PDB file of C-alpha atoms in Angstrom:
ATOM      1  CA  UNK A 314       7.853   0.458 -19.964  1.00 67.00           C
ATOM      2  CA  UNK A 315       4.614   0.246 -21.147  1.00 86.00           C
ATOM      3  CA  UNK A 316       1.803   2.318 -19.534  1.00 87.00           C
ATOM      4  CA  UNK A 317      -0.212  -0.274 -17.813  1.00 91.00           C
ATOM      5  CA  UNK A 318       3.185  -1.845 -16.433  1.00 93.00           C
ATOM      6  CA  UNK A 319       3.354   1.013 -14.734  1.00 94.00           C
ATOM      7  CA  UNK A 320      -0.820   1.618 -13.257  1.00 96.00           C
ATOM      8  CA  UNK A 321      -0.326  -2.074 -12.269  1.00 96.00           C
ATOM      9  CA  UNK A 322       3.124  -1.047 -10.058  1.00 97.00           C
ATOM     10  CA  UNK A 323       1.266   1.617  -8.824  1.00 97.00           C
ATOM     11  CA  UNK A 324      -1.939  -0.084  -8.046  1.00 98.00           C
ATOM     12  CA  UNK A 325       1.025  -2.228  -6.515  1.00 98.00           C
ATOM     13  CA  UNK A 326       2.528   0.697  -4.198  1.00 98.00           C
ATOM     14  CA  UNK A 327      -1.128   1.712  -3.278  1.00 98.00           C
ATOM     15  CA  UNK A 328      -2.180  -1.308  -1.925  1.00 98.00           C
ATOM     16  CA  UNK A 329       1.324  -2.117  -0.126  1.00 99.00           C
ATOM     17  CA  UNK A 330       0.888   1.801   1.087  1.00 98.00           C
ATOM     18  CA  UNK A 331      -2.436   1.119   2.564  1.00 98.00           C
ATOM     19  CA  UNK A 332      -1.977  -2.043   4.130  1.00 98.00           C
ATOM     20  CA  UNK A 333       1.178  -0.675   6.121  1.00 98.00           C
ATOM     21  CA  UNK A 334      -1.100   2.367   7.234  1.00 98.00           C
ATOM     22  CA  UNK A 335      -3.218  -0.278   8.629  1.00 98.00           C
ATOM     23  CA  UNK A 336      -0.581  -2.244  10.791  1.00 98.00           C
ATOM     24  CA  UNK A 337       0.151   1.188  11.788  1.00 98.00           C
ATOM     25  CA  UNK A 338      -3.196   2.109  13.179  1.00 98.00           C
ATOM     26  CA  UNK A 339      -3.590  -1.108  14.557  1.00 97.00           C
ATOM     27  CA  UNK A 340       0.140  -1.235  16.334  1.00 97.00           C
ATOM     28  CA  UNK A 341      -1.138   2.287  17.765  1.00 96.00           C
ATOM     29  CA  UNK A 342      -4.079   0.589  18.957  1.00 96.00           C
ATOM     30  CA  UNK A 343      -2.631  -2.706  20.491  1.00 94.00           C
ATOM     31  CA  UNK A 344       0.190   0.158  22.020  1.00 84.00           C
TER      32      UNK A 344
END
């Protein structure tokens, strides 16, 4: 695997990360 296969899958996890924090937070909210 070449190395910016692998920044782009992490750039991939990061975002997925971050947007799942947010439903979080805003579940918590809504709660």
């Amino acid at each position: 695997m070449r190395p910016a296969e692998r920044v782009k899958i992490i750039e991939w996890i990061s975002t997925i990360a971050a947007v799942a924090l947010l439903a979080l937070l805003v579940n918590a909210m809504l709660a």
